[in-house]
Amino acid sequence: MKDNLIGFAHGSGGRKTARLIKELFLKHLGNPILNRMEDAAELPVAGSRIALTTDSHVVYPLFFPGGNIGKLVVCGTLNDLAVKGARPRFMTAGFVLRAGMSMDVLERIVRSMAEELNKAGVQLIAGDTKVIEKGKVDDCYITTAGFGVLEHEQTFAPERIEPGDAICVSGNIGNHEAAVLLAREDFGFEHKIESDIANVWPLVGALIKAGVDVKAMRDPTRGGLATILNELAEAAGLGMIIKEADVPFSPAVKGAADMLGLDPYYLASEGRLIAIVAKDHAERALEVLKAEPLGKNAKAIGEVREKPEGLWLETLLGSERPLLILEGEQLPRIC
Amino acid sequence: MKDNLIGFAHGSGGRKTARLIKELFLKHLGNPILNRMEDAAELPVAGSRIALTTDSHVVYPLFFPGGNIGKLVVCGTLNDLAVKGARPRFMTAGFVLRAGMSMDVLERIVRSMAEELNKAGVQLIAGDTKVIEKGKVDDCYITTAGFGVLEHEQTFAPERIEPGDAICVSGNIGNHEAAVLLAREDFGFEHKIESDIANVWPLVGALIKAGVDVKAMRDPTRGGLATILNELAEAAGLGMIIKEADVPFSPAVKGAADMLGLDPYYLASEGRLIAIVAKDHAERALEVLKAEPLGKNAKAIGEVREKPEGLWLETLLGSERPLLILEGEQLPRIC
């Protein structure tokens, strides 16, 4: 791939995506809000704290164990609001459909969207549909915007992270990407892996209600746990250390990653959150998360430290190795 | 096209699009806000009148006389807010790019977006990028959301339309679709037609400031003047009559439509507005529109009447013929 052409790595969520954003999008479109490059932007609208986000979804195949693109667009969008501490309220959706796509398939997708939106108490309030040329497969791309409201005084922002803060995850990591990958072809892998897609707002709402001092929050989507923690560490100008013994992976995901030669620390989840919480709030945070069905496997996996900068993994043998931001592409079209 | 497959007509903005929206999207996702099917939704957020809209753009070719997809996504989105009377404030953009797309082409598109946003004083505050498989051509699909604020007490809504109201347009109709069509191949047509793409907010802002009683407003995009007026007439439960002698078309657009066998009343514009205004405000509305550079060809083209329902054209010969909503497809991927 030449550098002057768009490649899959530009959509992977890793270093090339970050470069595209900085050197092209921020160069021309930058402003104090966009430059923060957060999952959702907080808007200065008189009297309210409003959050707005957007997400494009091109996942392939459209259906996979544990979900489909419809469930994914809703949860992906709501989660971007939730990790900023905003209660999701409204969503928009723009559909780009291939001519020849089955109307029944589209209806199944829309029905999944409706189910997730209803569960979340969120309304779709605007939509658009465009049709493009026939392809070889049923295919659709859905881009959403999410609108949420911050109903509290807390601010989740990487600037608030301090040495000593605890790094918590709400459950097993990487199931979504493993499920999508295994749905693409028959690798002869015997364990069924379901995507972890879920709306994480109930977890976030519970942490806020319990008064847990959350410094920053993200969901480990494209680029996985390793990339997202790198981004948080870089934004905070600090280091992070996580323990291999404590990061929760299901044995099936570990096995699939081994078989396929992928590093599980870079596998995307779509229903998990990473919370950086004040040290003396870590225990309470885990209690609150574990009390929710979606958080029953929550774990504290490491802590923030002054130096060295970047993300480090304490291996089972007790040595430390750096976990860098995702280089190049891992798997295209996982979300 | 079988009825259980998606076809180009489902993205044309005409009757098939309306059926897809009603029978699939509203069936599953309907709620009082979405069911209004307006260009932008007004959100019940405490203390402010906020408008939110979304638009997907798949125009092909990406560049055409008078603009490109970048300028189009910005103006298209801002116009959907403007015609609800909302001052555009923020925008989001989700890019779906083809692997192999030229980075230079993408940069030209992004630069156009930046130019239009800067002129309008609107900030892009969130974005997303996904990459899909290589195609034969440079190709990108951009879906935006627009966020605006209503800073006045007026409500533009078809329920407010009454018999006697005047139908005004802000300038020549159909240039955008004609320009895109002629950019696709060399039809040997001698006149150059430029798209009319423009942000219409200055016109809308001027009408509001002047206190003109605007009952309803739309921009005549997909489906053109005839389809949009049909939708307004249907929503109002009234009839409309427009005069062939008064509808402003440029001779080049009329000529191109004749040559290509297209009805110019169905050709899309991307920088025009249709305003339904109280009868005794029509003169003032035209004065205000004509005082703006973008409105210098503004015209009153007809009026609202009790019966017969639907949209009618008074021909140059003085007879009346119905102008129905767009049936089937006209031209795919014009926006």
PDB file of N, CA and C in Angstrom, chain A residues 124-214:
ATOM      1  N   LEU A 124     -34.989   6.816  17.662  1.00  0.00           N
ATOM      2  CA  LEU A 124     -34.408   7.215  16.378  1.00  0.00           C
ATOM      3  C   LEU A 124     -35.248   8.385  15.890  1.00  0.00           C
ATOM      4  N   ILE A 125     -34.608   9.522  15.612  1.00  0.00           N
ATOM      5  CA  ILE A 125     -35.418  10.706  15.294  1.00  0.00           C
ATOM      6  C   ILE A 125     -35.156  11.264  13.891  1.00  0.00           C
ATOM      7  N   ALA A 126     -34.220  10.689  13.167  1.00  0.00           N
ATOM      8  CA  ALA A 126     -34.016  11.121  11.780  1.00  0.00           C
ATOM      9  C   ALA A 126     -33.283  10.017  11.044  1.00  0.00           C
ATOM     10  N   GLY A 127     -33.554   9.899   9.756  1.00  0.00           N
ATOM     11  CA  GLY A 127     -32.907   8.866   8.965  1.00  0.00           C
ATOM     12  C   GLY A 127     -32.769   9.291   7.527  1.00  0.00           C
ATOM     13  N   ASP A 128     -31.978   8.541   6.777  1.00  0.00           N
ATOM     14  CA  ASP A 128     -31.813   8.804   5.352  1.00  0.00           C
ATOM     15  C   ASP A 128     -31.450   7.482   4.699  1.00  0.00           C
ATOM     16  N   THR A 129     -31.846   7.320   3.444  1.00  0.00           N
ATOM     17  CA  THR A 129     -31.539   6.090   2.712  1.00  0.00           C
ATOM     18  C   THR A 129     -31.012   6.434   1.338  1.00  0.00           C
ATOM     19  N   LYS A 130     -29.882   5.865   0.986  1.00  0.00           N
ATOM     20  CA  LYS A 130     -29.354   6.003  -0.367  1.00  0.00           C
ATOM     21  C   LYS A 130     -29.064   4.601  -0.903  1.00  0.00           C
ATOM     22  N   VAL A 131     -29.154   4.458  -2.218  1.00  0.00           N
ATOM     23  CA  VAL A 131     -28.930   3.147  -2.839  1.00  0.00           C
ATOM     24  C   VAL A 131     -27.779   3.252  -3.828  1.00  0.00           C
ATOM     25  N   ILE A 132     -26.847   2.303  -3.744  1.00  0.00           N
ATOM     26  CA  ILE A 132     -25.707   2.281  -4.669  1.00  0.00           C
ATOM     27  C   ILE A 132     -25.754   1.004  -5.505  1.00  0.00           C
ATOM     28  N   GLU A 133     -24.826   0.886  -6.440  1.00  0.00           N
ATOM     29  CA  GLU A 133     -24.845  -0.214  -7.391  1.00  0.00           C
ATOM     30  C   GLU A 133     -24.802  -1.584  -6.714  1.00  0.00           C
ATOM     31  N   LYS A 134     -25.325  -2.535  -7.438  1.00  0.00           N
ATOM     32  CA  LYS A 134     -25.323  -3.949  -7.032  1.00  0.00           C
ATOM     33  C   LYS A 134     -23.921  -4.425  -6.679  1.00  0.00           C
ATOM     34  N   GLY A 135     -23.821  -5.317  -5.700  1.00  0.00           N
ATOM     35  CA  GLY A 135     -22.552  -5.967  -5.402  1.00  0.00           C
ATOM     36  C   GLY A 135     -22.764  -7.463  -5.436  1.00  0.00           C
ATOM     37  N   LYS A 136     -21.771  -8.184  -4.991  1.00  0.00           N
ATOM     38  CA  LYS A 136     -21.899  -9.642  -5.010  1.00  0.00           C
ATOM     39  C   LYS A 136     -22.680 -10.162  -3.817  1.00  0.00           C
ATOM     40  N   VAL A 137     -22.759  -9.347  -2.786  1.00  0.00           N
ATOM     41  CA  VAL A 137     -23.398  -9.806  -1.548  1.00  0.00           C
ATOM     42  C   VAL A 137     -24.376  -8.757  -1.051  1.00  0.00           C
ATOM     43  N   ASP A 138     -25.297  -9.193  -0.187  1.00  0.00           N
ATOM     44  CA  ASP A 138     -26.125  -8.247   0.546  1.00  0.00           C
ATOM     45  C   ASP A 138     -25.171  -7.380   1.346  1.00  0.00           C
ATOM     46  N   ASP A 139     -25.363  -6.111   1.276  1.00  0.00           N
ATOM     47  CA  ASP A 139     -24.382  -5.262   1.907  1.00  0.00           C
ATOM     48  C   ASP A 139     -25.056  -3.955   2.270  1.00  0.00           C
ATOM     49  N   CYS A 140     -24.761  -3.480   3.447  1.00  0.00           N
ATOM     50  CA  CYS A 140     -25.217  -2.134   3.757  1.00  0.00           C
ATOM     51  C   CYS A 140     -24.263  -1.502   4.739  1.00  0.00           C
ATOM     52  N   TYR A 141     -24.175  -0.197   4.628  1.00  0.00           N
ATOM     53  CA  TYR A 141     -23.332   0.594   5.503  1.00  0.00           C
ATOM     54  C   TYR A 141     -24.276   1.520   6.257  1.00  0.00           C
ATOM     55  N   ILE A 142     -24.115   1.577   7.553  1.00  0.00           N
ATOM     56  CA  ILE A 142     -25.020   2.409   8.355  1.00  0.00           C
ATOM     57  C   ILE A 142     -24.189   3.378   9.189  1.00  0.00           C
ATOM     58  N   THR A 143     -24.485   4.647   9.044  1.00  0.00           N
ATOM     59  CA  THR A 143     -23.800   5.664   9.841  1.00  0.00           C
ATOM     60  C   THR A 143     -24.815   6.320  10.758  1.00  0.00           C
ATOM     61  N   THR A 144     -24.466   6.373  12.014  1.00  0.00           N
ATOM     62  CA  THR A 144     -25.381   6.919  13.003  1.00  0.00           C
ATOM     63  C   THR A 144     -24.795   8.163  13.651  1.00  0.00           C
ATOM     64  N   ALA A 145     -25.657   8.956  14.230  1.00  0.00           N
ATOM     65  CA  ALA A 145     -25.208   9.967  15.187  1.00  0.00           C
ATOM     66  C   ALA A 145     -25.973   9.693  16.468  1.00  0.00           C
ATOM     67  N   GLY A 146     -25.334   9.923  17.580  1.00  0.00           N
ATOM     68  CA  GLY A 146     -25.973   9.720  18.877  1.00  0.00           C
ATOM     69  C   GLY A 146     -25.975  11.024  19.650  1.00  0.00           C
ATOM     70  N   PHE A 147     -27.071  11.250  20.346  1.00  0.00           N
ATOM     71  CA  PHE A 147     -27.271  12.487  21.095  1.00  0.00           C
ATOM     72  C   PHE A 147     -27.565  12.099  22.540  1.00  0.00           C
ATOM     73  N   GLY A 148     -26.768  12.593  23.454  1.00  0.00           N
ATOM     74  CA  GLY A 148     -26.974  12.257  24.856  1.00  0.00           C
ATOM     75  C   GLY A 148     -26.882  13.479  25.739  1.00  0.00           C
ATOM     76  N   VAL A 149     -27.279  13.309  26.979  1.00  0.00           N
ATOM     77  CA  VAL A 149     -27.264  14.416  27.922  1.00  0.00           C
ATOM     78  C   VAL A 149     -26.498  13.999  29.173  1.00  0.00           C
ATOM     79  N   LEU A 150     -25.588  14.856  29.613  1.00  0.00           N
ATOM     80  CA  LEU A 150     -24.875  14.623  30.868  1.00  0.00           C
ATOM     81  C   LEU A 150     -25.719  15.219  31.986  1.00  0.00           C
ATOM     82  N   GLU A 151     -26.159  14.337  32.891  1.00  0.00           N
ATOM     83  CA  GLU A 151     -27.099  14.783  33.934  1.00  0.00           C
ATOM     84  C   GLU A 151     -26.407  14.891  35.286  1.00  0.00           C
ATOM     85  N   HIS A 152     -25.105  15.096  35.264  1.00  0.00           N
ATOM     86  CA  HIS A 152     -24.326  15.145  36.506  1.00  0.00           C
ATOM     87  C   HIS A 152     -23.182  16.124  36.307  1.00  0.00           C
ATOM     88  N   GLU A 153     -22.378  16.292  37.358  1.00  0.00           N
ATOM     89  CA  GLU A 153     -21.308  17.296  37.303  1.00  0.00           C
ATOM     90  C   GLU A 153     -19.965  16.696  36.918  1.00  0.00           C
ATOM     91  N   GLN A 154     -19.882  15.367  36.888  1.00  0.00           N
ATOM     92  CA  GLN A 154     -18.588  14.733  36.624  1.00  0.00           C
ATOM     93  C   GLN A 154     -18.138  14.941  35.187  1.00  0.00           C
ATOM     94  N   THR A 155     -16.832  14.950  34.974  1.00  0.00           N
ATOM     95  CA  THR A 155     -16.294  14.979  33.620  1.00  0.00           C
ATOM     96  C   THR A 155     -15.301  13.837  33.478  1.00  0.00           C
ATOM     97  N   PHE A 156     -15.545  12.999  32.498  1.00  0.00           N
ATOM     98  CA  PHE A 156     -14.606  11.918  32.220  1.00  0.00           C
ATOM     99  C   PHE A 156     -13.642  12.457  31.164  1.00  0.00           C
ATOM    100  N   ALA A 157     -12.386  12.636  31.517  1.00  0.00           N
ATOM    101  CA  ALA A 157     -11.436  13.180  30.545  1.00  0.00           C
ATOM    102  C   ALA A 157     -10.038  12.728  30.923  1.00  0.00           C
ATOM    103  N   PRO A 158      -9.235  12.361  29.927  1.00  0.00           N
ATOM    104  CA  PRO A 158      -7.913  11.808  30.227  1.00  0.00           C
ATOM    105  C   PRO A 158      -7.017  12.761  31.023  1.00  0.00           C
ATOM    106  N   GLU A 159      -7.243  14.077  30.934  1.00  0.00           N
ATOM    107  CA  GLU A 159      -6.437  15.018  31.720  1.00  0.00           C
ATOM    108  C   GLU A 159      -6.566  14.766  33.213  1.00  0.00           C
ATOM    109  N   ARG A 160      -7.657  14.131  33.624  1.00  0.00           N
ATOM    110  CA  ARG A 160      -7.887  13.920  35.059  1.00  0.00           C
ATOM    111  C   ARG A 160      -7.146  12.690  35.588  1.00  0.00           C
ATOM    112  N   ILE A 161      -6.563  11.899  34.691  1.00  0.00           N
ATOM    113  CA  ILE A 161      -5.876  10.678  35.128  1.00  0.00           C
ATOM    114  C   ILE A 161      -4.605  11.037  35.909  1.00  0.00           C
ATOM    115  N   GLU A 162      -4.381  10.301  37.025  1.00  0.00           N
ATOM    116  CA  GLU A 162      -3.190  10.537  37.860  1.00  0.00           C
ATOM    117  C   GLU A 162      -2.492   9.222  38.161  1.00  0.00           C
ATOM    118  N   PRO A 163      -1.207   9.295  38.462  1.00  0.00           N
ATOM    119  CA  PRO A 163      -0.504   8.081  38.881  1.00  0.00           C
ATOM    120  C   PRO A 163      -1.214   7.462  40.082  1.00  0.00           C
ATOM    121  N   GLY A 164      -1.306   6.138  40.065  1.00  0.00           N
ATOM    122  CA  GLY A 164      -1.974   5.441  41.159  1.00  0.00           C
ATOM    123  C   GLY A 164      -3.403   5.059  40.823  1.00  0.00           C
ATOM    124  N   ASP A 165      -4.037   5.741  39.849  1.00  0.00           N
ATOM    125  CA  ASP A 165      -5.416   5.397  39.462  1.00  0.00           C
ATOM    126  C   ASP A 165      -5.484   3.939  39.017  1.00  0.00           C
ATOM    127  N   ALA A 166      -6.629   3.324  39.255  1.00  0.00           N
ATOM    128  CA  ALA A 166      -6.806   1.917  38.895  1.00  0.00           C
ATOM    129  C   ALA A 166      -7.425   1.799  37.498  1.00  0.00           C
ATOM    130  N   ILE A 167      -6.981   0.768  36.775  1.00  0.00           N
ATOM    131  CA  ILE A 167      -7.526   0.486  35.440  1.00  0.00           C
ATOM    132  C   ILE A 167      -8.469  -0.703  35.569  1.00  0.00           C
ATOM    133  N   CYS A 168      -9.759  -0.469  35.312  1.00  0.00           N
ATOM    134  CA  CYS A 168     -10.742  -1.549  35.441  1.00  0.00           C
ATOM    135  C   CYS A 168     -11.359  -1.865  34.079  1.00  0.00           C
ATOM    136  N   VAL A 169     -11.670  -3.125  33.846  1.00  0.00           N
ATOM    137  CA  VAL A 169     -12.452  -3.487  32.656  1.00  0.00           C
ATOM    138  C   VAL A 169     -13.723  -4.183  33.143  1.00  0.00           C
ATOM    139  N   SER A 170     -14.776  -4.070  32.329  1.00  0.00           N
ATOM    140  CA  SER A 170     -16.078  -4.554  32.794  1.00  0.00           C
ATOM    141  C   SER A 170     -16.330  -6.024  32.473  1.00  0.00           C
ATOM    142  N   GLY A 171     -15.394  -6.674  31.769  1.00  0.00           N
ATOM    143  CA  GLY A 171     -15.597  -8.090  31.463  1.00  0.00           C
ATOM    144  C   GLY A 171     -14.600  -8.581  30.431  1.00  0.00           C
ATOM    145  N   ASN A 172     -14.825  -9.819  29.955  1.00  0.00           N
ATOM    146  CA  ASN A 172     -13.903 -10.441  29.004  1.00  0.00           C
ATOM    147  C   ASN A 172     -13.739  -9.611  27.739  1.00  0.00           C
ATOM    148  N   ILE A 173     -12.534  -9.620  27.230  1.00  0.00           N
ATOM    149  CA  ILE A 173     -12.139  -8.737  26.132  1.00  0.00           C
ATOM    150  C   ILE A 173     -11.995  -9.524  24.818  1.00  0.00           C
ATOM    151  N   GLY A 174     -12.386  -8.900  23.713  1.00  0.00           N
ATOM    152  CA  GLY A 174     -12.040  -9.432  22.389  1.00  0.00           C
ATOM    153  C   GLY A 174     -13.065 -10.338  21.745  1.00  0.00           C
ATOM    154  N   ASN A 175     -14.158 -10.633  22.447  1.00  0.00           N
ATOM    155  CA  ASN A 175     -15.125 -11.588  21.885  1.00  0.00           C
ATOM    156  C   ASN A 175     -15.746 -11.101  20.581  1.00  0.00           C
ATOM    157  N   HIS A 176     -15.993  -9.795  20.459  1.00  0.00           N
ATOM    158  CA  HIS A 176     -16.656  -9.315  19.246  1.00  0.00           C
ATOM    159  C   HIS A 176     -15.817  -9.607  18.002  1.00  0.00           C
ATOM    160  N   GLU A 177     -14.573  -9.187  18.024  1.00  0.00           N
ATOM    161  CA  GLU A 177     -13.745  -9.362  16.822  1.00  0.00           C
ATOM    162  C   GLU A 177     -13.534 -10.846  16.514  1.00  0.00           C
ATOM    163  N   ALA A 178     -13.336 -11.655  17.551  1.00  0.00           N
ATOM    164  CA  ALA A 178     -13.168 -13.099  17.323  1.00  0.00           C
ATOM    165  C   ALA A 178     -14.425 -13.698  16.694  1.00  0.00           C
ATOM    166  N   ALA A 179     -15.603 -13.269  17.172  1.00  0.00           N
ATOM    167  CA  ALA A 179     -16.865 -13.813  16.640  1.00  0.00           C
ATOM    168  C   ALA A 179     -17.046 -13.450  15.168  1.00  0.00           C
ATOM    169  N   VAL A 180     -16.732 -12.193  14.821  1.00  0.00           N
ATOM    170  CA  VAL A 180     -16.899 -11.751  13.432  1.00  0.00           C
ATOM    171  C   VAL A 180     -15.912 -12.487  12.523  1.00  0.00           C
ATOM    172  N   LEU A 181     -14.688 -12.622  12.996  1.00  0.00           N
ATOM    173  CA  LEU A 181     -13.675 -13.307  12.196  1.00  0.00           C
ATOM    174  C   LEU A 181     -14.072 -14.755  11.928  1.00  0.00           C
ATOM    175  N   LEU A 182     -14.517 -15.438  12.980  1.00  0.00           N
ATOM    176  CA  LEU A 182     -14.879 -16.854  12.819  1.00  0.00           C
ATOM    177  C   LEU A 182     -16.136 -17.016  11.967  1.00  0.00           C
ATOM    178  N   ALA A 183     -16.961 -15.954  11.895  1.00  0.00           N
ATOM    179  CA  ALA A 183     -18.180 -16.039  11.071  1.00  0.00           C
ATOM    180  C   ALA A 183     -17.852 -15.912   9.581  1.00  0.00           C
ATOM    181  N   ARG A 184     -16.651 -15.481   9.246  1.00  0.00           N
ATOM    182  CA  ARG A 184     -16.317 -15.241   7.833  1.00  0.00           C
ATOM    183  C   ARG A 184     -16.051 -16.511   7.060  1.00  0.00           C
ATOM    184  N   GLU A 185     -15.360 -17.442   7.713  1.00  0.00           N
ATOM    185  CA  GLU A 185     -15.187 -18.728   7.037  1.00  0.00           C
ATOM    186  C   GLU A 185     -14.998 -19.803   8.075  1.00  0.00           C
ATOM    187  N   ASP A 186     -15.048 -21.025   7.635  1.00  0.00           N
ATOM    188  CA  ASP A 186     -14.951 -22.139   8.562  1.00  0.00           C
ATOM    189  C   ASP A 186     -13.484 -22.482   8.791  1.00  0.00           C
ATOM    190  N   PHE A 187     -12.967 -22.030   9.951  1.00  0.00           N
ATOM    191  CA  PHE A 187     -11.574 -22.307  10.277  1.00  0.00           C
ATOM    192  C   PHE A 187     -11.442 -23.641  11.005  1.00  0.00           C
ATOM    193  N   GLY A 188     -12.543 -24.352  11.175  1.00  0.00           N
ATOM    194  CA  GLY A 188     -12.501 -25.617  11.890  1.00  0.00           C
ATOM    195  C   GLY A 188     -12.312 -25.432  13.389  1.00  0.00           C
ATOM    196  N   PHE A 189     -12.655 -24.232  13.869  1.00  0.00           N
ATOM    197  CA  PHE A 189     -12.487 -23.949  15.293  1.00  0.00           C
ATOM    198  C   PHE A 189     -13.721 -24.465  16.031  1.00  0.00           C
ATOM    199  N   GLU A 190     -13.502 -25.287  17.075  1.00  0.00           N
ATOM    200  CA  GLU A 190     -14.636 -26.015  17.651  1.00  0.00           C
ATOM    201  C   GLU A 190     -15.507 -25.208  18.626  1.00  0.00           C
ATOM    202  N   HIS A 191     -14.933 -24.168  19.258  1.00  0.00           N
ATOM    203  CA  HIS A 191     -15.718 -23.411  20.232  1.00  0.00           C
ATOM    204  C   HIS A 191     -16.498 -22.299  19.553  1.00  0.00           C
ATOM    205  N   LYS A 192     -17.736 -22.162  19.933  1.00  0.00           N
ATOM    206  CA  LYS A 192     -18.522 -21.069  19.396  1.00  0.00           C
ATOM    207  C   LYS A 192     -18.221 -19.810  20.217  1.00  0.00           C
ATOM    208  N   ILE A 193     -17.926 -18.732  19.534  1.00  0.00           N
ATOM    209  CA  ILE A 193     -17.693 -17.479  20.244  1.00  0.00           C
ATOM    210  C   ILE A 193     -18.780 -16.498  19.849  1.00  0.00           C
ATOM    211  N   GLU A 194     -19.437 -15.934  20.844  1.00  0.00           N
ATOM    212  CA  GLU A 194     -20.460 -14.926  20.569  1.00  0.00           C
ATOM    213  C   GLU A 194     -19.895 -13.531  20.779  1.00  0.00           C
ATOM    214  N   SER A 195     -20.320 -12.619  19.935  1.00  0.00           N
ATOM    215  CA  SER A 195     -19.938 -11.226  20.135  1.00  0.00           C
ATOM    216  C   SER A 195     -20.430 -10.753  21.498  1.00  0.00           C
ATOM    217  N   ASP A 196     -19.693  -9.824  22.076  1.00  0.00           N
ATOM    218  CA  ASP A 196     -20.085  -9.252  23.370  1.00  0.00           C
ATOM    219  C   ASP A 196     -20.937  -7.998  23.219  1.00  0.00           C
ATOM    220  N   ILE A 197     -21.431  -7.726  22.000  1.00  0.00           N
ATOM    221  CA  ILE A 197     -22.173  -6.470  21.783  1.00  0.00           C
ATOM    222  C   ILE A 197     -23.197  -6.211  22.872  1.00  0.00           C
ATOM    223  N   ALA A 198     -23.134  -5.051  23.451  1.00  0.00           N
ATOM    224  CA  ALA A 198     -24.130  -4.653  24.453  1.00  0.00           C
ATOM    225  C   ALA A 198     -24.044  -3.150  24.666  1.00  0.00           C
ATOM    226  N   ASN A 199     -25.137  -2.602  25.139  1.00  0.00           N
ATOM    227  CA  ASN A 199     -25.199  -1.204  25.536  1.00  0.00           C
ATOM    228  C   ASN A 199     -24.634  -1.105  26.949  1.00  0.00           C
ATOM    229  N   VAL A 200     -23.529  -0.376  27.122  1.00  0.00           N
ATOM    230  CA  VAL A 200     -22.879  -0.327  28.443  1.00  0.00           C
ATOM    231  C   VAL A 200     -23.425   0.786  29.347  1.00  0.00           C
ATOM    232  N   TRP A 201     -24.414   1.541  28.847  1.00  0.00           N
ATOM    233  CA  TRP A 201     -24.917   2.639  29.684  1.00  0.00           C
ATOM    234  C   TRP A 201     -25.352   2.192  31.086  1.00  0.00           C
ATOM    235  N   PRO A 202     -26.030   1.019  31.244  1.00  0.00           N
ATOM    236  CA  PRO A 202     -26.409   0.632  32.616  1.00  0.00           C
ATOM    237  C   PRO A 202     -25.206   0.580  33.564  1.00  0.00           C
ATOM    238  N   LEU A 203     -24.049   0.141  33.061  1.00  0.00           N
ATOM    239  CA  LEU A 203     -22.849   0.111  33.904  1.00  0.00           C
ATOM    240  C   LEU A 203     -22.401   1.529  34.256  1.00  0.00           C
ATOM    241  N   VAL A 204     -22.385   2.384  33.241  1.00  0.00           N
ATOM    242  CA  VAL A 204     -21.909   3.752  33.453  1.00  0.00           C
ATOM    243  C   VAL A 204     -22.855   4.494  34.389  1.00  0.00           C
ATOM    244  N   GLY A 205     -24.154   4.336  34.131  1.00  0.00           N
ATOM    245  CA  GLY A 205     -25.145   4.991  34.987  1.00  0.00           C
ATOM    246  C   GLY A 205     -24.995   4.558  36.442  1.00  0.00           C
ATOM    247  N   ALA A 206     -24.721   3.263  36.648  1.00  0.00           N
ATOM    248  CA  ALA A 206     -24.561   2.751  38.016  1.00  0.00           C
ATOM    249  C   ALA A 206     -23.321   3.339  38.686  1.00  0.00           C
ATOM    250  N   LEU A 207     -22.224   3.469  37.942  1.00  0.00           N
ATOM    251  CA  LEU A 207     -21.001   4.050  38.521  1.00  0.00           C
ATOM    252  C   LEU A 207     -21.241   5.513  38.914  1.00  0.00           C
ATOM    253  N   ILE A 208     -21.930   6.244  38.037  1.00  0.00           N
ATOM    254  CA  ILE A 208     -22.210   7.660  38.330  1.00  0.00           C
ATOM    255  C   ILE A 208     -23.095   7.769  39.567  1.00  0.00           C
ATOM    256  N   LYS A 209     -24.148   6.938  39.590  1.00  0.00           N
ATOM    257  CA  LYS A 209     -25.091   6.982  40.710  1.00  0.00           C
ATOM    258  C   LYS A 209     -24.397   6.647  42.033  1.00  0.00           C
ATOM    259  N   ALA A 210     -23.427   5.730  41.974  1.00  0.00           N
ATOM    260  CA  ALA A 210     -22.729   5.311  43.191  1.00  0.00           C
ATOM    261  C   ALA A 210     -21.669   6.321  43.619  1.00  0.00           C
ATOM    262  N   GLY A 211     -21.483   7.365  42.812  1.00  0.00           N
ATOM    263  CA  GLY A 211     -20.499   8.385  43.186  1.00  0.00           C
ATOM    264  C   GLY A 211     -19.058   7.953  42.999  1.00  0.00           C
ATOM    265  N   VAL A 212     -18.810   6.954  42.182  1.00  0.00           N
ATOM    266  CA  VAL A 212     -17.435   6.506  41.929  1.00  0.00           C
ATOM    267  C   VAL A 212     -16.699   7.597  41.143  1.00  0.00           C
ATOM    268  N   ASP A 213     -15.480   7.925  41.575  1.00  0.00           N
ATOM    269  CA  ASP A 213     -14.712   8.960  40.875  1.00  0.00           C
ATOM    270  C   ASP A 213     -14.037   8.353  39.639  1.00  0.00           C
ATOM    271  N   VAL A 214     -14.773   8.388  38.531  1.00  0.00           N
ATOM    272  CA  VAL A 214     -14.238   7.892  37.260  1.00  0.00           C
ATOM    273  C   VAL A 214     -13.448   9.028  36.621  1.00  0.00           C
TER     274      VAL A 214
END
